[in-house]
CSV table of C-alpha atoms and ligand atoms in Angstrom, one decimal:
chain,number,residue,atom,x,y,z
D,10,UNK,CA,8.1,20.8,-24.7
D,11,UNK,CA,5.2,20.5,-22.3
D,12,UNK,CA,4.3,17.0,-21.4
D,13,UNK,CA,1.3,15.1,-20.0
D,14,UNK,CA,2.6,12.5,-17.6
D,15,UNK,CA,0.8,9.6,-15.9
D,16,UNK,CA,2.4,8.9,-12.6
D,17,UNK,CA,1.2,5.6,-11.2
D,18,UNK,CA,1.5,5.0,-7.4
D,19,UNK,CA,1.7,8.8,-6.8
D,20,UNK,CA,0.0,8.5,-3.4
D,21,UNK,CA,2.8,6.4,-2.1
D,22,UNK,CA,6.2,7.4,-0.7
D,23,UNK,CA,8.4,7.9,-3.8
D,24,UNK,CA,5.6,8.6,-6.3
D,25,UNK,CA,4.2,11.3,-3.9
D,26,UNK,CA,7.6,13.0,-3.6
D,27,UNK,CA,8.0,12.8,-7.4
D,28,UNK,CA,4.6,14.4,-8.0
D,29,UNK,CA,5.5,17.3,-5.6
D,30,UNK,CA,8.9,17.6,-7.2
D,31,UNK,CA,7.6,17.7,-10.8
D,32,UNK,CA,4.8,20.2,-10.3
D,33,UNK,CA,7.3,22.5,-8.7
D,34,UNK,CA,10.1,22.0,-11.2
D,35,UNK,CA,7.9,22.0,-14.4
D,36,UNK,CA,4.9,24.2,-13.9
D,37,UNK,CA,3.9,23.8,-17.6
D,38,UNK,CA,3.6,20.0,-17.5
D,39,UNK,CA,0.5,18.1,-16.5
D,40,UNK,CA,0.6,15.3,-14.0
D,41,UNK,CA,-2.1,12.7,-13.7
D,42,UNK,CA,-1.7,10.4,-10.7
D,43,UNK,CA,-3.2,7.0,-11.0
D,44,UNK,CA,-3.3,5.2,-7.7
D,45,UNK,CA,-5.4,2.4,-6.2
D,46,UNK,CA,-5.0,3.8,-2.6
D,47,UNK,CA,-4.0,0.5,-1.1
D,48,UNK,CA,-3.0,0.5,2.6
D,49,UNK,CA,0.3,2.2,1.4
D,50,UNK,CA,-1.3,4.9,-0.6
D,51,UNK,CA,-2.3,8.0,1.3
D,52,UNK,CA,-4.3,10.8,-0.3
D,53,UNK,CA,-3.1,13.2,2.4
D,54,UNK,CA,0.3,13.0,0.8
D,55,UNK,CA,-1.2,14.7,-2.3
D,56,UNK,CA,-3.3,17.2,-0.3
D,57,UNK,CA,-0.9,20.1,-1.0
D,58,UNK,CA,-1.3,19.8,-4.8
D,59,UNK,CA,-4.9,18.8,-5.1
D,60,UNK,CA,-5.9,22.3,-6.2
D,61,UNK,CA,-3.1,22.7,-8.6
D,62,UNK,CA,-4.7,23.1,-12.1
D,63,UNK,CA,-1.9,21.0,-13.7
D,64,UNK,CA,-2.6,18.0,-11.4
D,65,UNK,CA,-5.3,15.4,-11.4
D,66,UNK,CA,-5.9,12.4,-9.2
D,67,UNK,CA,-7.5,9.3,-10.5
D,68,UNK,CA,-8.3,6.4,-8.2
D,69,UNK,CA,-7.9,3.0,-10.0
D,70,UNK,CA,-6.0,-0.2,-10.3
D,71,UNK,CA,-3.1,-0.6,-12.9
D,72,UNK,CA,-4.1,-4.2,-13.3
D,73,UNK,CA,-7.7,-3.2,-14.4
D,74,UNK,CA,-7.3,-3.4,-18.2
D,75,UNK,CA,-10.6,-1.7,-19.2
D,76,UNK,CA,-10.1,1.1,-16.7
D,77,UNK,CA,-6.5,1.7,-17.7
D,78,UNK,CA,-7.4,1.7,-21.5
D,79,UNK,CA,-10.2,4.2,-20.9
D,80,UNK,CA,-7.8,6.5,-18.9
D,81,UNK,CA,-5.2,6.4,-21.8
D,82,UNK,CA,-7.9,7.0,-24.4
D,83,UNK,CA,-9.3,10.0,-22.4
D,84,UNK,CA,-5.9,11.5,-21.4
D,85,UNK,CA,-3.5,10.6,-24.2
D,86,UNK,CA,-0.4,10.8,-22.0
D,87,UNK,CA,3.0,11.5,-23.5
D,88,UNK,CA,4.9,9.7,-20.7
D,89,UNK,CA,4.0,7.0,-18.2
D,90,UNK,CA,6.1,6.6,-15.1
D,91,UNK,CA,5.3,3.4,-13.1
D,92,UNK,CA,5.8,3.7,-9.4
D,93,UNK,CA,2.7,1.6,-8.5
D,94,UNK,CA,3.7,-1.6,-6.7
D,95,UNK,CA,3.3,-3.7,-3.7
D,96,UNK,CA,6.6,-2.7,-2.1
D,97,UNK,CA,7.0,-4.3,1.3
D,98,UNK,CA,9.2,-7.5,1.4
D,99,UNK,CA,7.7,-8.8,4.7
D,100,UNK,CA,4.2,-8.6,3.3
D,101,UNK,CA,5.4,-10.4,0.1
D,102,UNK,CA,6.5,-13.3,2.3
D,103,UNK,CA,3.1,-13.7,4.0
D,104,UNK,CA,0.9,-12.8,1.0
D,105,UNK,CA,2.8,-13.1,-2.4
D,106,UNK,CA,-0.4,-13.2,-4.6
D,107,UNK,CA,-1.1,-9.4,-4.7
D,108,UNK,CA,2.5,-8.8,-5.5
D,109,UNK,CA,2.2,-10.9,-8.7
D,110,UNK,CA,-1.1,-9.2,-9.6
D,111,UNK,CA,0.1,-5.6,-9.2
D,112,UNK,CA,3.8,-5.8,-9.9
D,113,UNK,CA,3.7,-8.2,-12.9
D,114,UNK,CA,0.1,-8.2,-14.3
D,115,UNK,CA,-0.3,-4.5,-13.6
D,116,UNK,CA,2.9,-3.6,-15.4
D,117,UNK,CA,1.8,-5.8,-18.3
D,118,UNK,CA,-1.5,-3.9,-18.6
D,119,UNK,CA,0.3,-0.5,-18.6
D,120,UNK,CA,2.7,-1.7,-21.3
D,121,UNK,CA,-0.2,-2.9,-23.4
D,122,UNK,CA,-2.0,0.5,-23.0
D,123,UNK,CA,1.3,2.2,-24.0
D,124,UNK,CA,1.4,0.0,-27.2
D,125,UNK,CA,-2.2,0.5,-28.0
D,126,UNK,CA,-2.4,4.3,-27.5
D,127,UNK,CA,1.2,5.3,-28.2
D,128,UNK,CA,3.5,7.1,-25.8
D,129,UNK,CA,6.9,8.8,-26.0
D,130,UNK,CA,8.3,7.0,-23.0
D,131,UNK,CA,7.4,4.4,-20.5
D,132,UNK,CA,9.6,4.4,-17.4
D,133,UNK,CA,9.7,1.6,-15.0
D,134,UNK,CA,10.8,2.4,-11.4
D,135,UNK,CA,12.6,-0.7,-10.2
D,136,UNK,CA,14.9,-1.6,-7.4
D,137,UNK,CA,18.4,-2.9,-6.6
D,138,UNK,CA,16.7,-5.9,-4.9
D,139,UNK,CA,16.4,-7.5,-8.4
D,140,UNK,CA,20.1,-8.2,-8.2
D,141,UNK,CA,19.8,-10.3,-5.0
D,142,UNK,CA,22.4,-9.5,-2.4
D,143,UNK,CA,26.2,-9.2,-1.9
D,144,UNK,CA,28.3,-10.9,0.8
D,145,UNK,CA,29.1,-8.8,3.9
D,146,UNK,CA,32.8,-9.5,3.6
D,147,UNK,CA,33.3,-8.3,0.0
D,148,UNK,CA,33.1,-4.4,0.3
D,149,UNK,CA,34.7,-4.3,-3.2
D,150,UNK,CA,31.6,-5.7,-4.9
D,151,UNK,CA,28.8,-3.6,-6.3
D,152,UNK,CA,25.7,-4.1,-8.4
D,153,UNK,CA,26.2,-2.8,-12.0
D,154,UNK,CA,23.6,-2.8,-14.7
D,155,UNK,CA,25.2,-6.1,-16.0
D,156,UNK,CA,24.8,-7.9,-12.7
D,157,UNK,CA,22.5,-10.9,-13.3
D,158,UNK,CA,19.0,-10.8,-11.8
D,159,UNK,CA,18.9,-13.2,-8.8
D,160,UNK,CA,16.0,-12.5,-6.5
D,161,UNK,CA,15.4,-13.5,-2.9
D,162,UNK,CA,11.8,-12.6,-2.0
D,163,UNK,CA,8.5,-12.7,-3.8
D,164,UNK,CA,8.7,-8.9,-3.8
D,165,UNK,CA,12.0,-8.8,-5.7
D,166,UNK,CA,11.0,-11.7,-7.9
D,167,UNK,CA,7.9,-9.8,-9.0
D,168,UNK,CA,9.9,-6.6,-9.6
D,169,UNK,CA,12.5,-8.6,-11.7
D,170,UNK,CA,9.6,-10.1,-13.7
D,171,UNK,CA,8.2,-6.7,-14.5
D,172,UNK,CA,11.6,-5.4,-15.5
D,173,UNK,CA,11.9,-8.4,-17.9
D,174,UNK,CA,8.5,-7.7,-19.4
D,175,UNK,CA,9.4,-4.0,-19.9
D,176,UNK,CA,12.6,-5.1,-21.7
D,177,UNK,CA,10.7,-7.6,-23.8
D,178,UNK,CA,8.2,-4.9,-24.9
D,179,UNK,CA,11.1,-2.8,-26.1
D,180,UNK,CA,12.7,-5.6,-28.0
D,181,UNK,CA,9.6,-7.1,-29.5
D,182,UNK,CA,7.3,-4.0,-30.0
D,183,UNK,CA,10.0,-1.3,-30.0
D,184,UNK,CA,8.2,0.4,-27.1
D,185,UNK,CA,10.3,3.4,-25.9
D,186,UNK,CA,11.1,2.3,-22.4
D,187,UNK,CA,13.7,3.0,-19.7
D,188,UNK,CA,14.2,1.3,-16.4
D,189,UNK,CA,15.9,2.6,-13.2
D,190,UNK,CA,17.0,0.4,-10.3
D,191,UNK,CA,17.5,2.4,-7.1
D,192,UNK,CA,18.8,1.6,-3.7
D,193,UNK,CA,16.9,2.1,-0.5
D,194,UNK,CA,15.1,5.5,-0.2
D,195,UNK,CA,14.3,7.5,2.9
D,196,UNK,CA,12.6,10.9,3.4
D,197,UNK,CA,9.2,12.4,4.0
D,198,UNK,CA,5.9,10.5,3.4
D,199,UNK,CA,7.4,7.0,3.8
D,200,UNK,CA,4.9,4.5,5.3
D,201,UNK,CA,5.9,3.7,8.9
D,202,UNK,CA,6.3,-0.1,8.2
D,203,UNK,CA,9.7,0.7,6.6
D,204,UNK,CA,12.9,0.8,8.7
D,205,UNK,CA,13.6,4.6,9.1
D,206,UNK,CA,10.0,5.9,9.7
D,207,UNK,CA,9.3,2.8,11.9
D,208,UNK,CA,12.2,3.6,14.1
D,209,UNK,CA,11.4,7.3,14.3
D,210,UNK,CA,7.7,6.7,15.1
D,211,UNK,CA,8.5,4.0,17.7
D,212,UNK,CA,11.3,6.0,19.3
D,213,UNK,CA,9.1,9.1,19.6
D,214,UNK,CA,6.5,6.9,21.4
D,215,UNK,CA,9.2,5.2,23.6
D,216,UNK,CA,8.2,1.8,22.0
D,217,UNK,CA,10.7,-1.0,21.4
D,218,UNK,CA,12.6,-0.7,18.1
D,219,UNK,CA,12.5,-4.1,16.3
D,220,UNK,CA,15.7,-4.8,14.5
D,221,UNK,CA,16.1,-8.0,12.5
D,222,UNK,CA,18.8,-10.5,13.4
D,223,UNK,CA,22.0,-8.8,14.6
D,224,UNK,CA,21.2,-5.6,12.7
D,225,UNK,CA,24.3,-6.1,10.5
D,226,UNK,CA,22.5,-6.2,7.1
D,227,UNK,CA,23.8,-3.4,4.9
D,228,UNK,CA,21.6,-1.0,2.9
D,229,UNK,CA,22.7,1.7,0.5
D,230,UNK,CA,20.6,4.8,1.5
D,231,UNK,CA,19.5,7.6,-0.9
D,232,UNK,CA,17.4,10.7,-0.1
D,233,UNK,CA,14.1,10.4,-2.0
D,234,UNK,CA,14.5,13.7,-3.9
D,235,UNK,CA,17.8,12.6,-5.3
D,236,UNK,CA,15.9,9.5,-6.7
D,237,UNK,CA,13.2,11.7,-8.1
D,238,UNK,CA,15.8,13.9,-9.9
D,239,UNK,CA,17.5,10.8,-11.3
D,240,UNK,CA,14.2,9.5,-12.7
D,241,UNK,CA,13.4,12.9,-14.2
D,242,UNK,CA,16.8,13.0,-15.9
D,243,UNK,CA,16.4,9.5,-17.3
D,244,UNK,CA,13.0,10.2,-18.7
D,245,UNK,CA,14.2,13.4,-20.4
D,246,UNK,CA,17.8,12.4,-21.4
D,247,UNK,CA,18.2,8.7,-20.9
D,248,UNK,CA,18.7,6.3,-23.8
D,249,UNK,CA,15.7,4.3,-24.8
D,250,UNK,CA,16.0,0.6,-23.9
D,251,UNK,CA,18.6,1.2,-21.2
D,252,UNK,CA,18.7,0.4,-17.5
D,253,UNK,CA,20.2,2.9,-15.1
D,254,UNK,CA,21.3,2.1,-11.5
D,255,UNK,CA,20.7,4.8,-9.0
D,256,UNK,CA,22.6,5.0,-5.7
D,257,UNK,CA,24.7,7.4,-3.6
D,258,UNK,CA,27.4,5.1,-2.2
D,259,UNK,CA,26.0,5.5,1.3
D,260,UNK,CA,26.1,2.0,2.9
D,261,UNK,CA,25.1,1.6,6.5
D,262,UNK,CA,24.1,-1.4,8.6
D,263,UNK,CA,20.6,-1.3,9.9
D,264,UNK,CA,21.9,-1.0,13.4
D,265,UNK,CA,24.0,2.0,12.5
D,266,UNK,CA,20.9,3.7,11.0
D,267,UNK,CA,18.9,3.0,14.2
D,268,UNK,CA,21.6,4.4,16.4
D,269,UNK,CA,21.9,7.6,14.3
D,270,UNK,CA,18.2,8.2,14.7
D,271,UNK,CA,18.2,7.5,18.4
D,272,UNK,CA,21.1,10.0,18.8
D,273,UNK,CA,19.3,12.6,16.8
D,274,UNK,CA,16.1,12.2,18.9
D,275,UNK,CA,18.0,12.0,22.2
D,276,UNK,CA,16.6,8.6,23.0
D,277,UNK,CA,18.2,5.6,24.7
D,278,UNK,CA,19.7,2.6,22.8
D,279,UNK,CA,17.9,0.4,25.4
D,280,UNK,CA,14.9,0.7,23.1
D,281,UNK,CA,16.6,-1.5,20.5
D,282,UNK,CA,15.1,-5.0,20.5
D,283,UNK,CA,16.6,-7.7,18.2
D,284,UNK,CA,13.9,-9.9,16.6
D,285,UNK,CA,14.0,-13.1,14.7
D,286,UNK,CA,15.6,-12.5,11.3
D,287,UNK,CA,13.5,-12.2,8.1
D,288,UNK,CA,13.5,-15.5,6.1
D,289,UNK,CA,15.9,-15.2,3.1
D,290,UNK,CA,17.1,-11.7,4.4
D,291,UNK,CA,19.4,-10.1,1.9
D,292,UNK,CA,22.8,-9.3,3.5
D,293,UNK,CA,24.1,-6.3,1.6
D,294,UNK,CA,23.0,-4.1,-1.2
D,295,UNK,CA,25.4,-1.7,-2.9
D,296,UNK,CA,24.9,0.2,-6.1
D,297,UNK,CA,27.5,1.2,-8.6
D,298,UNK,CA,26.0,4.4,-10.1
D,299,UNK,CA,28.9,5.0,-12.6
D,300,UNK,CA,26.6,4.8,-15.7
D,301,UNK,CA,24.1,7.4,-14.7
D,302,UNK,CA,26.9,9.7,-13.5
D,303,UNK,CA,28.9,9.3,-16.7
D,304,UNK,CA,26.1,9.4,-19.2
D,305,UNK,CA,23.6,11.8,-17.6
D,306,UNK,CA,25.7,13.8,-15.1
D,307,UNK,CA,23.5,12.7,-12.1
D,308,UNK,CA,25.0,13.1,-8.6
D,309,UNK,CA,23.2,12.9,-5.3
D,310,UNK,CA,23.0,16.2,-3.6
D,311,UNK,CA,21.7,15.3,-0.1
D,312,UNK,CA,24.1,13.4,2.1
D,313,UNK,CA,22.9,11.1,4.9
D,314,UNK,CA,23.8,13.4,7.8
D,315,UNK,CA,21.7,16.2,6.4
D,316,UNK,CA,19.0,13.9,4.8
D,317,UNK,CA,18.3,12.1,8.1
D,318,UNK,CA,17.9,15.4,10.0
D,319,UNK,CA,15.5,16.7,7.4
D,320,UNK,CA,13.5,13.4,7.5
D,321,UNK,CA,13.3,13.4,11.3
D,322,UNK,CA,12.2,17.0,11.3
D,323,UNK,CA,9.5,16.2,8.7
D,324,UNK,CA,8.1,13.3,10.9
D,325,UNK,CA,8.2,15.7,13.9
D,326,UNK,CA,6.4,18.5,12.0
D,327,UNK,CA,3.8,16.1,10.4
D,328,UNK,CA,2.8,13.9,13.3
D,329,UNK,CA,-0.9,13.7,12.2
D,330,UNK,CA,0.2,12.3,8.8
D,331,UNK,CA,1.8,9.2,10.3
D,332,UNK,CA,-0.2,9.0,13.6
D,333,UNK,CA,-3.4,8.5,11.5
D,334,UNK,CA,-1.7,5.6,9.8
D,335,UNK,CA,-0.3,3.8,12.8
D,336,UNK,CA,-3.6,4.1,14.7
D,337,UNK,CA,-5.5,2.4,11.9
D,338,UNK,CA,-5.5,-0.9,10.1
D,339,UNK,CA,-1.7,-0.9,10.1
D,340,UNK,CA,-1.7,-1.5,13.9
D,341,UNK,CA,-3.2,-4.9,13.3
D,342,UNK,CA,-0.5,-5.8,10.9
D,343,UNK,CA,2.2,-4.5,13.2
D,344,UNK,CA,0.9,-6.6,16.1
D,345,UNK,CA,0.9,-9.7,13.8
D,346,UNK,CA,4.5,-9.1,12.9
D,347,UNK,CA,6.0,-7.9,16.2
D,348,UNK,CA,3.4,-8.6,18.9
D,349,UNK,CA,1.6,-6.0,21.0
D,350,UNK,CA,4.6,-3.9,22.1
T,421,LIG,P1,4.8,2.6,-1.6
T,421,LIG,O1,4.3,1.3,-1.1
T,421,LIG,O2,5.0,3.7,-0.6
T,421,LIG,O3,3.7,3.1,-2.7
T,421,LIG,C1,3.1,2.3,-3.6
T,421,LIG,C2,1.9,3.1,-4.2
T,421,LIG,O4,1.4,2.3,-5.2
T,421,LIG,C3,0.8,3.3,-3.2
T,421,LIG,O5,0.3,4.6,-3.3
T,421,LIG,C4,-0.3,2.3,-3.6
T,421,LIG,O6,-1.6,2.7,-3.3
T,421,LIG,C5,-0.1,2.2,-5.1
T,421,LIG,N1,-0.5,1.0,-5.6
T,421,LIG,C6,-0.3,-0.3,-5.2
T,421,LIG,N2,-0.9,-1.2,-6.0
T,421,LIG,C7,-1.5,-0.5,-7.0
T,421,LIG,C8,-2.3,-0.9,-8.1
T,421,LIG,N3,-2.6,-2.1,-8.3
T,421,LIG,N4,-2.8,0.1,-8.9
T,421,LIG,C9,-2.5,1.4,-8.7
T,421,LIG,N5,-1.8,1.8,-7.6
T,421,LIG,C10,-1.3,0.9,-6.8
T,421,LIG,O7,6.1,2.3,-2.5
T,421,LIG,P2,7.4,3.2,-2.7
T,421,LIG,O8,8.3,2.9,-1.6
T,421,LIG,O9,7.0,4.6,-2.9
T,421,LIG,O10,8.0,2.6,-4.0
T,421,LIG,C11,7.6,3.1,-5.3
T,421,LIG,C12,8.3,2.3,-6.3
T,421,LIG,O11,9.7,2.4,-6.2
T,421,LIG,C13,8.0,0.8,-6.2
T,421,LIG,O12,7.8,0.3,-7.6
T,421,LIG,C14,9.2,0.2,-5.6
T,421,LIG,O13,9.4,-1.1,-6.0
T,421,LIG,C15,10.3,1.1,-6.1
T,421,LIG,N6,11.5,1.3,-5.2
T,421,LIG,C16,11.3,1.6,-3.9
T,421,LIG,C17,12.4,1.8,-3.1
T,421,LIG,C18,12.3,2.2,-1.6
T,421,LIG,O14,13.3,2.3,-0.9
T,421,LIG,N7,11.1,2.5,-1.1
T,421,LIG,C19,13.7,1.7,-3.6
T,421,LIG,C20,13.8,1.4,-5.0
T,421,LIG,C21,12.7,1.2,-5.8
């Protein structure tokens, strides 16, 4: 069956990759991207699909109720997939307010629009950060869908709040929802404030590579297209009302990741510069993806060795995409965080 899908946050990193993936995979479906184009949204990410007749870009705020209702009334979507969010932990520590507005209020507006106009599925793209963190000395522990929500940053608290709202709308109004909680993503089109693109961009420019604390925090990395495939599968085959964890059992310390990138680029480890740790920094994230594997047959297909090479190649081949970003407003933010280096 052909579907009309509203993808919010499609000018961002994962949403952008999802839009590309879906238009290629399902040429009969229609995709409408709703994005506010905040500092993290980049219309250039969608340039390759702008002329696709099954694609439409709409600039707007998910927290703007009258705008969202009008869009639903005009478009009558079958499915809504919510990627739109303020997504950077450091920014949530310095300015939590916008995280509450977009991540909580914005999700609430989308849920109300879904109730009012009727949809077949609302999917919430969430994060493993809603489970808090795990100790570094217990490699036997993993986040399952039953792990209690225990958040550390305003970002993760706002994402957990939106997950709870989504679950409440299912229970109270029988809204057909699903939620996915994924580990850290990497791949093309990621904004260069996040670890992997930041390290690639700085290393290419021979700039110091800021690494928090001792660099021993552990993240569970997944190639972005594997995340997109998992969301697609959940929307088509997942059970309504359920949460699915997504992760590829690929844990690495931040320092390991930085060293792998330096090796690939042939740059010196002398560029590494340890900086004061992030307040409340989560120690370890590790996802148990048993449920999505068992129930939906999902498996990651791109392993880190290959994925990081593909990612580095993409940043080398698409320098203008990220150079435009790091020369603009982002530079002011970067200097505030790490000084002028
Ligand atoms: P991103 O910051 O790259 O993109 C977010 C997009 O949302 C941007 O295009 C931005 O313009 C848009 N946006 C922000 N506020 C908006 C608003 N009020 N209305 C409409 N659009 C708005 O984020 P990302 O890394 O692509 O993450 C996408 C989603 O996936 C987020 O919900 C995030 O919590 C979740 N997630 C991310 C990761 C990761 O590793 N990046 C892992 C798990 C889950």
